[in-house]
Coordinates of C-alpha atoms in Angstrom, one line a residue:
Chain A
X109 CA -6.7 -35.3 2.1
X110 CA -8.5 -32.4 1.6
X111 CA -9.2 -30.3 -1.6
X112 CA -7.0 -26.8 -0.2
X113 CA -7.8 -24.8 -3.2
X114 CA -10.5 -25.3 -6.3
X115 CA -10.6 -23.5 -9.2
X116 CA -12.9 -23.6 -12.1
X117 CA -13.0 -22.3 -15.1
X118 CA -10.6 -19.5 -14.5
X119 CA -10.0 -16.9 -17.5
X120 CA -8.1 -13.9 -16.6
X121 CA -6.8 -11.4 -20.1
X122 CA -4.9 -8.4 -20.5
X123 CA -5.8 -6.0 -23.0
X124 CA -5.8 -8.3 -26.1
X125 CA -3.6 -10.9 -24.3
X126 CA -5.1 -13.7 -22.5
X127 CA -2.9 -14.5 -19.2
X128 CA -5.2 -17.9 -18.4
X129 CA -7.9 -20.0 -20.4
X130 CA -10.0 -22.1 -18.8
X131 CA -7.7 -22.9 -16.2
X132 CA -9.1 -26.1 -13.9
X133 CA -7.5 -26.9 -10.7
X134 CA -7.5 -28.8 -7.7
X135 CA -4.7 -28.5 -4.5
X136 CA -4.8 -31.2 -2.0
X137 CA -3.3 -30.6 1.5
X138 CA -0.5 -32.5 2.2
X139 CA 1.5 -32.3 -1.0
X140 CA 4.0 -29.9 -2.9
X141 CA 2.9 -29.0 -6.2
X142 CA 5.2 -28.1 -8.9
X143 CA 3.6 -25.1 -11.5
X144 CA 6.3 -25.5 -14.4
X145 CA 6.4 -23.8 -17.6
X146 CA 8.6 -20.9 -19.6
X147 CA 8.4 -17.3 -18.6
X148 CA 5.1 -16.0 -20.3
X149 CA 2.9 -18.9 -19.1
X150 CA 0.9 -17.5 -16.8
X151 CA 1.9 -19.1 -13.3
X152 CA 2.1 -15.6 -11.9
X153 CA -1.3 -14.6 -12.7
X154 CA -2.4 -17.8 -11.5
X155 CA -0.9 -17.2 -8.1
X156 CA -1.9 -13.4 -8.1
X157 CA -5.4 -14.7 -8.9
X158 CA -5.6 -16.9 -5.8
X159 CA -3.5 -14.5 -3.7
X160 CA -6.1 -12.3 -4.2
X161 CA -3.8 -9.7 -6.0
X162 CA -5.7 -10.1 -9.1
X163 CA -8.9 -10.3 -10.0
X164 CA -9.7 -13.1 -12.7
X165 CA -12.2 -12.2 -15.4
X166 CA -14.7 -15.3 -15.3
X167 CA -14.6 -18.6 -13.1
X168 CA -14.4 -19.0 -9.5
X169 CA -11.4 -19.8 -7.0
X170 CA -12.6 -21.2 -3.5
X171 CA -9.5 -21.7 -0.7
X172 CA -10.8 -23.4 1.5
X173 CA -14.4 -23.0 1.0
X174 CA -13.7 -19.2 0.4
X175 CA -13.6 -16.7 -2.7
X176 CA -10.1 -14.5 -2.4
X177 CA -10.3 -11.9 -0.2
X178 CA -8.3 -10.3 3.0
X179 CA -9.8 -13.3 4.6
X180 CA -8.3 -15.8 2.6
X181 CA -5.0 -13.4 2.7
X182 CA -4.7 -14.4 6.4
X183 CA -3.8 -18.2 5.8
X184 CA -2.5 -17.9 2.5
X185 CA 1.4 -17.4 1.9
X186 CA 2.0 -15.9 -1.3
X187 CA 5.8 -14.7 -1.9
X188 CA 5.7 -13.0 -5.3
X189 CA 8.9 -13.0 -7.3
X190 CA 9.4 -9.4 -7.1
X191 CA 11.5 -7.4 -4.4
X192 CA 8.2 -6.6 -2.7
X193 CA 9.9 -5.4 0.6
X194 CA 9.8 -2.2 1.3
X195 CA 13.4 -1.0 0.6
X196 CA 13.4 1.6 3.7
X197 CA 12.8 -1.1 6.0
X198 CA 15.9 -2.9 8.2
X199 CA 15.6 -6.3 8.1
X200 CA 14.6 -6.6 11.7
X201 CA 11.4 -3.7 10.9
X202 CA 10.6 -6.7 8.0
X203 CA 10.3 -9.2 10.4
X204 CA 8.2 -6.8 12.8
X205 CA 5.7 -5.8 10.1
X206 CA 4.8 -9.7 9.7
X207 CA 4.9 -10.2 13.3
X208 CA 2.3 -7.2 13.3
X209 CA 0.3 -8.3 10.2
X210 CA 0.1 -12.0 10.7
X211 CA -1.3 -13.6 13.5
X212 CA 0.3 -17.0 11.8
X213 CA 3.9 -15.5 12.0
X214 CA 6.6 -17.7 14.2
X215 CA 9.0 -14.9 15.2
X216 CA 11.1 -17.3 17.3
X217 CA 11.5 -19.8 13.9
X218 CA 12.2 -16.2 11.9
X219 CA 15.2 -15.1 13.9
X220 CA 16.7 -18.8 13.7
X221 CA 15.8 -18.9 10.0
X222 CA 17.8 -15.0 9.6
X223 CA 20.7 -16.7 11.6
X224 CA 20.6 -19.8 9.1
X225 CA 20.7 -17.2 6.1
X226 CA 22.9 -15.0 7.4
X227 CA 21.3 -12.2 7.2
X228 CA 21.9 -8.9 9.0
X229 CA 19.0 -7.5 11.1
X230 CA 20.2 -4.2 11.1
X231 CA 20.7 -4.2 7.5
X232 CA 18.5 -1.9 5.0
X233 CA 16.5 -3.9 2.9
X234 CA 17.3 -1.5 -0.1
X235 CA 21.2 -2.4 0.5
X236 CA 20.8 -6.3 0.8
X237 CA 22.0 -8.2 -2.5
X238 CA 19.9 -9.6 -4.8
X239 CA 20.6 -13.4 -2.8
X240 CA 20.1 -11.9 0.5
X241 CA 16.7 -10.3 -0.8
X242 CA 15.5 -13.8 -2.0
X243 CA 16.6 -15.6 1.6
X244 CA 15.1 -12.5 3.1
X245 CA 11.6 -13.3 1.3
X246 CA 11.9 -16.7 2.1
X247 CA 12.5 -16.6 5.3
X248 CA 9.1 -14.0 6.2
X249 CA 7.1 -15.9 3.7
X250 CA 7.6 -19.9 5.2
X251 CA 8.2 -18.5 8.7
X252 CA 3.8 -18.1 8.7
X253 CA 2.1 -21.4 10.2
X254 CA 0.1 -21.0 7.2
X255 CA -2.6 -23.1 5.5
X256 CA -1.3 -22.7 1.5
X257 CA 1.8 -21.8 0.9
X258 CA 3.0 -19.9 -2.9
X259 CA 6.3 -19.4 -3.8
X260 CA 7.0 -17.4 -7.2
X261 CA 10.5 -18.1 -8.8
X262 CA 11.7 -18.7 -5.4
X263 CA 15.5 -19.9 -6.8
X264 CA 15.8 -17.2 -10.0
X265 CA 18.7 -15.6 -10.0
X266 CA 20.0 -16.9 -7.1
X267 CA 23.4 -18.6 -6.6
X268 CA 24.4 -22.1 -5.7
X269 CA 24.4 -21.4 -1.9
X270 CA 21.3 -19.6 -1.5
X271 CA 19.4 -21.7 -3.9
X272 CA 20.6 -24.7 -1.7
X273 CA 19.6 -22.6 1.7
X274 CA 16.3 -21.8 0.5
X275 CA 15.4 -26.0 -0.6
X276 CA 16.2 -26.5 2.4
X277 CA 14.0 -24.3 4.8
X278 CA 11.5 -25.1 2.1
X279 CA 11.4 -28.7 3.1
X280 CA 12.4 -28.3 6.6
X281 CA 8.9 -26.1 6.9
X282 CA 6.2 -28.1 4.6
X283 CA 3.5 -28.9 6.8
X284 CA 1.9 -31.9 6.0
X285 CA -1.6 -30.5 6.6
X286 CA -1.0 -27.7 3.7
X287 CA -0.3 -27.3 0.8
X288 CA 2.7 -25.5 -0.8
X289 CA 2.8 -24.2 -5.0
X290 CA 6.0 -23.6 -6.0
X291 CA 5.9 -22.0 -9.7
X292 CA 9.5 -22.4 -11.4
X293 CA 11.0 -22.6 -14.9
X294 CA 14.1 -24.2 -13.1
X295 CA 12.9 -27.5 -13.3
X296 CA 15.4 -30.0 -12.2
X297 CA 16.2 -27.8 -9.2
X298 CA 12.6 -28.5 -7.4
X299 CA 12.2 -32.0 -8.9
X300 CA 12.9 -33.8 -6.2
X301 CA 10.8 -32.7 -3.7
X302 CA 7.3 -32.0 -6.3
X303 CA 4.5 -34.6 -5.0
X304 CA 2.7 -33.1 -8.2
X305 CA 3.6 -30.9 -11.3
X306 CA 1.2 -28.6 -13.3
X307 CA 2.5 -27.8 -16.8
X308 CA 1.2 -24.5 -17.6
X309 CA 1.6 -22.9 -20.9
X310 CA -0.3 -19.9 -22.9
X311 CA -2.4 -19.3 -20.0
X312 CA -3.8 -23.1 -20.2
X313 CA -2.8 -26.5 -17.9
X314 CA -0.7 -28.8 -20.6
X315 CA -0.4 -31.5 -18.3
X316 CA -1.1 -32.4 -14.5
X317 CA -0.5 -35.4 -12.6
X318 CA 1.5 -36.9 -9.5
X319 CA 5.2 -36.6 -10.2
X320 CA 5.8 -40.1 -9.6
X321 CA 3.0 -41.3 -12.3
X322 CA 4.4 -38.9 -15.2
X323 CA 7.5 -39.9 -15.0
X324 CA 6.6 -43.7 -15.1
X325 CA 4.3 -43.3 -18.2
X326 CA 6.6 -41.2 -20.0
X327 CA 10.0 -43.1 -19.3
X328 CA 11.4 -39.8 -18.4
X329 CA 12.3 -37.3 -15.5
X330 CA 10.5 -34.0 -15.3
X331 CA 13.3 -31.9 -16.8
X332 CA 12.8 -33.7 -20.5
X333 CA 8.9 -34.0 -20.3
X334 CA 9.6 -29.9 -19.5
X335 CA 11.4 -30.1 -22.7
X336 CA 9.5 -32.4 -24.7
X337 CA 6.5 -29.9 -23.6
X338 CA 7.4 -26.6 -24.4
X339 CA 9.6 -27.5 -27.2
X340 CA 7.8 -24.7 -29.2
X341 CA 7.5 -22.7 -26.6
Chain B
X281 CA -5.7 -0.3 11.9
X282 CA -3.1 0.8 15.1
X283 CA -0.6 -1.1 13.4
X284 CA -1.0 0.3 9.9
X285 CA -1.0 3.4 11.4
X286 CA 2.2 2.6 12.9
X287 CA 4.0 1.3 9.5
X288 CA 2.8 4.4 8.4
X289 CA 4.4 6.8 10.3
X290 CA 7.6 4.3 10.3
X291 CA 7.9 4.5 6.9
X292 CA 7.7 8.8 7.2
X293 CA 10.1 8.5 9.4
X294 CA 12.9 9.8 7.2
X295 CA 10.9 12.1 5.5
X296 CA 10.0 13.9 8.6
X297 CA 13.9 13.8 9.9
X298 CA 14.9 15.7 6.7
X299 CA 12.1 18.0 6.6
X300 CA 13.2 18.4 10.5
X301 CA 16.5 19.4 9.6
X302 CA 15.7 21.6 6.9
X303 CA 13.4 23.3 9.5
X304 CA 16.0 23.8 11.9
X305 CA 18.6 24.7 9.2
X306 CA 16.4 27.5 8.0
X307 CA 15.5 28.9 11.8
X308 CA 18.8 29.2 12.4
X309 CA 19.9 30.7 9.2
X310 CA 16.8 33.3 9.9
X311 CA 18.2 33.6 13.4
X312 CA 21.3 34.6 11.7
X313 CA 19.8 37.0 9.9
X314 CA 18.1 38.7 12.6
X315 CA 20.9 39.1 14.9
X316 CA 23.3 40.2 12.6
X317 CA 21.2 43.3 12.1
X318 CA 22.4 46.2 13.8
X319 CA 19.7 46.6 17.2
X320 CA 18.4 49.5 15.9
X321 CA 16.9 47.9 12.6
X322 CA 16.0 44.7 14.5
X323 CA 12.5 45.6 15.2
X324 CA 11.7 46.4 12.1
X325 CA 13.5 43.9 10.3
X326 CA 12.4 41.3 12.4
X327 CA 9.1 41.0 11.2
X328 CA 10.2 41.2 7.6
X329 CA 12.2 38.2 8.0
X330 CA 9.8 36.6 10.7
X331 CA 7.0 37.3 7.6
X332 CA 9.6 35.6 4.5
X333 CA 10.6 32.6 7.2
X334 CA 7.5 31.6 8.5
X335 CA 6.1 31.9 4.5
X336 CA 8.8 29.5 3.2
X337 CA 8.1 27.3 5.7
X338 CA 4.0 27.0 5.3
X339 CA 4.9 26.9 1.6
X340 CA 7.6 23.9 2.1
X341 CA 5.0 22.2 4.5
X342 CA 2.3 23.0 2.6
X343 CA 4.1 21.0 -0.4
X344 CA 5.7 18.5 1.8
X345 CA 2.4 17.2 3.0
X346 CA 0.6 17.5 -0.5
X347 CA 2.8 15.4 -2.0
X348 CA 2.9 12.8 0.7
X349 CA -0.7 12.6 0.4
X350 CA -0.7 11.9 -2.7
X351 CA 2.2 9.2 -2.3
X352 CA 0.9 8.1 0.5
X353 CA -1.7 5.3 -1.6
X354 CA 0.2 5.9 -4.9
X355 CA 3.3 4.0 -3.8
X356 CA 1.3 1.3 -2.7
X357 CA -1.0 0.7 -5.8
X358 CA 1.9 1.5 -8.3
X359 CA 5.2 0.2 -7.1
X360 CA 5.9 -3.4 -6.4
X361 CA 6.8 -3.1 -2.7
X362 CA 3.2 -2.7 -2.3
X363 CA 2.3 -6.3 -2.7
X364 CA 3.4 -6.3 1.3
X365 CA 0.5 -4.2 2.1
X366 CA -1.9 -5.9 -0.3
X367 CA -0.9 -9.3 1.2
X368 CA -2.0 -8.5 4.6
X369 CA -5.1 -9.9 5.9
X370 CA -6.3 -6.6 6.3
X371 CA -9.5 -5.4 4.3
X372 CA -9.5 -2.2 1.3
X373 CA -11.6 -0.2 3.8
X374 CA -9.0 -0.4 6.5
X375 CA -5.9 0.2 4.8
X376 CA -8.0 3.2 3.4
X377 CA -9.0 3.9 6.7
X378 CA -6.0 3.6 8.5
X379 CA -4.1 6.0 5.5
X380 CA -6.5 8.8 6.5
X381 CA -5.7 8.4 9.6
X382 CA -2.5 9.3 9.3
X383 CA -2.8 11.6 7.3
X384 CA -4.9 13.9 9.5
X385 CA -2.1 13.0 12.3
X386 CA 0.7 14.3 9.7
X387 CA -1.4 17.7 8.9
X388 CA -1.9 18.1 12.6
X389 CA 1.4 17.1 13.6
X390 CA 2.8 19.8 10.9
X391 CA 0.4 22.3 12.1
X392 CA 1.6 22.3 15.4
X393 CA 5.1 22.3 14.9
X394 CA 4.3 25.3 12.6
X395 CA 2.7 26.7 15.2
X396 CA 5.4 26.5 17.8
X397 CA 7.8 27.7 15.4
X398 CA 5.6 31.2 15.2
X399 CA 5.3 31.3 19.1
X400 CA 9.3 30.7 19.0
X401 CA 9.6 33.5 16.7
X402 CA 6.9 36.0 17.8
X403 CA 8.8 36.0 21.4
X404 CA 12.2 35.7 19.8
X405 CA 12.3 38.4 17.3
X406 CA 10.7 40.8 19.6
X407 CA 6.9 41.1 18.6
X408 CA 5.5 38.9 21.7
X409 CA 4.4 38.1 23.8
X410 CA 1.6 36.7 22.1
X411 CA -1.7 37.6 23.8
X412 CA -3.4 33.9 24.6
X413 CA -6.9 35.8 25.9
X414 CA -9.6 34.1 24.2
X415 CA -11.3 37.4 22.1
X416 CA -14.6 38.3 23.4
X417 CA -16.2 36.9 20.1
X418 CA -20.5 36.2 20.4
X419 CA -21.5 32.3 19.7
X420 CA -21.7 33.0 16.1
X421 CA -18.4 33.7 15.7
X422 CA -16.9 30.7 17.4
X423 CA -19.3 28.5 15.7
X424 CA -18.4 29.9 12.3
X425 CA -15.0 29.2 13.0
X426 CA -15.1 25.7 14.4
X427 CA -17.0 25.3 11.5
X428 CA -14.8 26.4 9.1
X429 CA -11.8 24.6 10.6
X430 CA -13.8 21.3 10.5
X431 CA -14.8 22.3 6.7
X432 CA -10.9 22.3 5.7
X433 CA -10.7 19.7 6.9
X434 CA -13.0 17.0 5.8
X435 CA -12.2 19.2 2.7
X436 CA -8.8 17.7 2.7
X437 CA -10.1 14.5 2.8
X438 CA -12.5 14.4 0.2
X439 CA -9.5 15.8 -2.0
X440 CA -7.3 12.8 -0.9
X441 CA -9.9 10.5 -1.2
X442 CA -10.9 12.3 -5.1
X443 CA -7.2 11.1 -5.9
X444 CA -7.2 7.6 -4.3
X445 CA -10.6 6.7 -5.8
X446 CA -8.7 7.7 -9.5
X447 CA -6.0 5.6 -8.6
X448 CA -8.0 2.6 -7.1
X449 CA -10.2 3.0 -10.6
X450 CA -7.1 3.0 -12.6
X451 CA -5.6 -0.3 -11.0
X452 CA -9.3 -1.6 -11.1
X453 CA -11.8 -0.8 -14.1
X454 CA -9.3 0.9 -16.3
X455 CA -6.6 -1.4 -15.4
X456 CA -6.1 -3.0 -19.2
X457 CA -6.3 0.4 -20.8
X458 CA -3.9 2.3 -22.7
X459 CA -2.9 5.9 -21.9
X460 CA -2.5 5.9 -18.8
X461 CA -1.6 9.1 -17.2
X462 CA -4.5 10.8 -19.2
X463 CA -7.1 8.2 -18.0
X464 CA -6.3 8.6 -15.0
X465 CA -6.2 12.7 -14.9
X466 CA -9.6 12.0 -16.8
X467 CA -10.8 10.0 -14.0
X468 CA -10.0 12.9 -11.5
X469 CA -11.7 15.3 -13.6
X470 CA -15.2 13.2 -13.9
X471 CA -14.8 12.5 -9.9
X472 CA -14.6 16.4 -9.5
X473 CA -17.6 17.1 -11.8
X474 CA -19.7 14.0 -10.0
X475 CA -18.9 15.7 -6.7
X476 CA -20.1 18.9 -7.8
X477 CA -23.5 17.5 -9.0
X478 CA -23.4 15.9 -5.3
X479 CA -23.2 19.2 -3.9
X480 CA -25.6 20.7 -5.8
X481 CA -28.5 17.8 -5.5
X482 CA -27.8 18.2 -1.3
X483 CA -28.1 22.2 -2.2
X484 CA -31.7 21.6 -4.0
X485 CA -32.3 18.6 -1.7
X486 CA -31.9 21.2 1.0
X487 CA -33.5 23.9 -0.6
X488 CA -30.8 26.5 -0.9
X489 CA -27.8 26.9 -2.6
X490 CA -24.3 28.7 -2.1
X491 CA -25.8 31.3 -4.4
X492 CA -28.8 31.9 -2.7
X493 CA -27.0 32.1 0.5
X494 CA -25.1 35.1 -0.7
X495 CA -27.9 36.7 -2.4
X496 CA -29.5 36.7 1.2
X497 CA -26.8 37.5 2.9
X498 CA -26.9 41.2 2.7
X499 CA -28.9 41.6 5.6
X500 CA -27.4 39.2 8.0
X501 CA -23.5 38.3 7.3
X502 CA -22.8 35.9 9.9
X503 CA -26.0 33.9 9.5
X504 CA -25.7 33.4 5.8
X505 CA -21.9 32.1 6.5
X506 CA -22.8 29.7 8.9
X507 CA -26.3 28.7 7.2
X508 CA -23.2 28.1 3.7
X509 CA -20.7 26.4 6.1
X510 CA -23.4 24.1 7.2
X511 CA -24.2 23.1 3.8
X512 CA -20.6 23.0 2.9
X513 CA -20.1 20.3 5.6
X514 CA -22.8 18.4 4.9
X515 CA -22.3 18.2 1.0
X516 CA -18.6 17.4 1.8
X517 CA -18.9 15.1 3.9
X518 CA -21.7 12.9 1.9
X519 CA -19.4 13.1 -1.1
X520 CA -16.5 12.2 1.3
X521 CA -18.8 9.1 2.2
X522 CA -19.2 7.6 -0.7
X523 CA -16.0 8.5 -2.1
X524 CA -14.3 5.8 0.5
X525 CA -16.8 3.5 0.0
X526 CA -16.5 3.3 -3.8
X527 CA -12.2 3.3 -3.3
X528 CA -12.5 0.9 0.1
X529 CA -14.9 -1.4 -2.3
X530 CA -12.1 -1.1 -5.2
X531 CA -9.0 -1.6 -3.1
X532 CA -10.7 -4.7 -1.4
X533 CA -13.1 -6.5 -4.6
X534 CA -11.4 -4.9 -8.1
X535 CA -7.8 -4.3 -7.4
X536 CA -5.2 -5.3 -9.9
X537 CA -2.0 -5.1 -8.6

């Protein structure tokens, strides 16, 4: 196994509020990590910061050897939890754009993957339903051959169905030479397939560990240590 | 950068169909006008409405393509959606790059189809044909004029790239700060005064000023205006120069998305 992404003493604040303290990290390839913790916590900005969407305040973040940057952006898969496709787009000009943008994009897996979802190529992006928008996301995001994958929130506000959809493809596509961060507050949705959880809370890591090892120690599954963790929160 | 440059002009694509339509909506409400005029008011007429048509229509393009050039990087550093530019493996200097681009292809594409639209109504409402003989002007008066239209150009440029490097600042340095519309008008202000210290260190650099120019130019007109132009394009384009460096450096080391 190989150390994907380091990260060492990572502080990143807005204004007076600070998003991550001393945040200390390391993502081996080969395993699904699970960032858990309420809404507030900071798993965004940590994925921003290694996306290279934000810029962290002090510490350092190598991926693979390398500082954030449009290098690292072209074997990094980051899909952020907003609606960050552009809404005059069809479906089909989506797909395009990452075709055109990503060397690491599987077109041929993409137009399966849009069949799977049912999705409508010729549909506007702007028109497509908040489900359709997340299997849309999905689908461009895993359908790279990249190195690190990051999903944000990738089953909020979806329903059964597309929740169940999008677990799938997730599994169906983990490459066992990367690494995939999946950030959620939904815990017992994604327990199953976490190699490794990361308990994040007030910008700081609670807890980290394999999934498998917590679980033992504590004499209980991930959903109550959630609990028993961010009782306060 | 192609393929930026062809998102780009995706993206326009219903901006330009509606401003299309509105173009053709208004020729043919001009053309309306015109030839419901009794023929023997037409000639005279004709230019009066040739002169209000074609003057709505540089003002609508004129505003048209200002405000796209302004959205053109806003929509992309303020709005969500742009995360899908951000992500790409592309660098800040190239997406900077690449929106430039495209927007001297917009100004010239909306130059030209204003232009046809004169030719069209020169020859239509009677006062053609336009005479395309070059006019016998001397070397000096050629070179002023290339020069000037390269000046508004690059002019145009440093403008856009006056407002992207305030909005690359305010989503970089000042990104944590309160008040945001006036930082960020602030920001364009201080750019503007920087720039005009830029132009007059090349000026005393150079050893002349615009002032000096004039004061000289009594004597020979044509000189001084091409000696000012020179200057002009040469203190624009330096502050041009660093004015994408310091936004391609933000948009690619500082941004804050």
């Amino acid at each position: 196994m190989n150390t994907m992404i380091k990260i060492v003493d990572l502080h990143k604040s807005y204004m007076t509020k600070k998003a991550l303290r001393n945040v200390n990290l390391e993502f081996q390839s080969g395993k699904i990590y699970g960032l858990l913790g309420p809404n507030g916590s900071g798993k965004t900005t940590l994925m921003k910061v290694i996306a290279d969407l934000h810029q962290q305040n002090e510490g350092e973040i190598l991926i693979c050897g390398e500082k954030p940057s449009h290098k690292t952006r072209a074997f990094v898969a980051f899909m952020p939890t907003e609606n960050f496709i552009y809404g005059w787009m069809k479906v089909k000009e989506a797909l395009q754009f990452y075709k055109d943008m990503y060397q690491d994009f599987d077109m041929e897996r993409a137009e399966e993957l849009i069949q799977f979802m049912e999705l409508d190529k010729n549909q506007k992006v702007a028109s497509l339903s908040t489900g359709q928008k997340a299997r849309l996301k999905i689908t461009l995001t895993i359908c790279r051959r990249a190195k690190i994958y990051m999903l944000d929130e990738p089953l909020n506000g979806l329903d059964p169905i597309s929740r169940t959809k999008i677990k799938e493809c997730i599994i169906d596509q983990f490459d066992s030479e990367g690494v995939m961060i999946i950030s959620t507050h939904l815990v017992n949705e994604v327990e199953q397939i976490l190699d490794e959880v990361i308990f994040i809370g007030g910008g700081e890591i609670i807890i980290s560990g394999e999934t498998e090892t917590l679980r033992a120690e504590r004499g209980k599954g991930l959903e109550d240590i959630y609990r028993e963790v961010f009782a306060n929160a | 950068m192609l393929k930026l440059i062809k998102f780009e002009f995706m993206r326009k694509k219903m901006v330009f169909l509606i401003a299309g339509a509105l173009t053709v909506l208004g020729q043919l409400f001009a053309m309306f006008q015109y030839y419901k005029l009794d023929e023997t008011v037409r000639n005279y007429a004709g230019e009066e409405i040739f002169t209000i048509f074609m003057s709505f229509t540089i003002f609508g393009f004129g505003l048209l393509y200002f405000i796209d050039l302004i959205l053109l990087i806003k929509d992309d550093l303020f709005k969500q959606e742009g995360y899908m530019l951000f992500m790409t493996p592309h660098n800040g200097y190239k997406i900077l790059g690449s929106k430039l681009i495209f927007a001297l292809l917009e100004g010239f594409i909306i130059a030209v189809v204003y232009l046809a639209l004169a030719y069209l109504n020169v020859n239509m409402m009677g006062m053609g044909p336009i005479d395309f003989r070059m006019p016998e002007f001397d070397v000096a008066w050629i070179e002023l004029i290339v020069k000037g239209l390269f000046l508004g150009v690059i002019m145009l440029i440093e403008f856009a790239l006056t407002v992207y490097l305030s909005f690359a600042l305010f989503k970089s340095l000042f990104t944590n700060a309160r008040f945001k519309g006036l930082i960020t008008f602030g920001i364009f202000i201080v750019i503007n005064m920087v720039k005009g210290q830029i132009v007059e260190l090349i000026g005393k650099v150079f050893g002349r000023s615009f002032e000096s120019i004039h004061l000289n130019a009594s004597g020979a007109m044509l000189e001084a205006a091409n000696s000012a132009m020179t200057l002009g394009i040469g203190a624009t384009l330096v502050s041009a120069i660093i004015l994408f460096f310091a936004t391609g450096y933000l948009l690619e080391n500082r941004i804050n998305l």
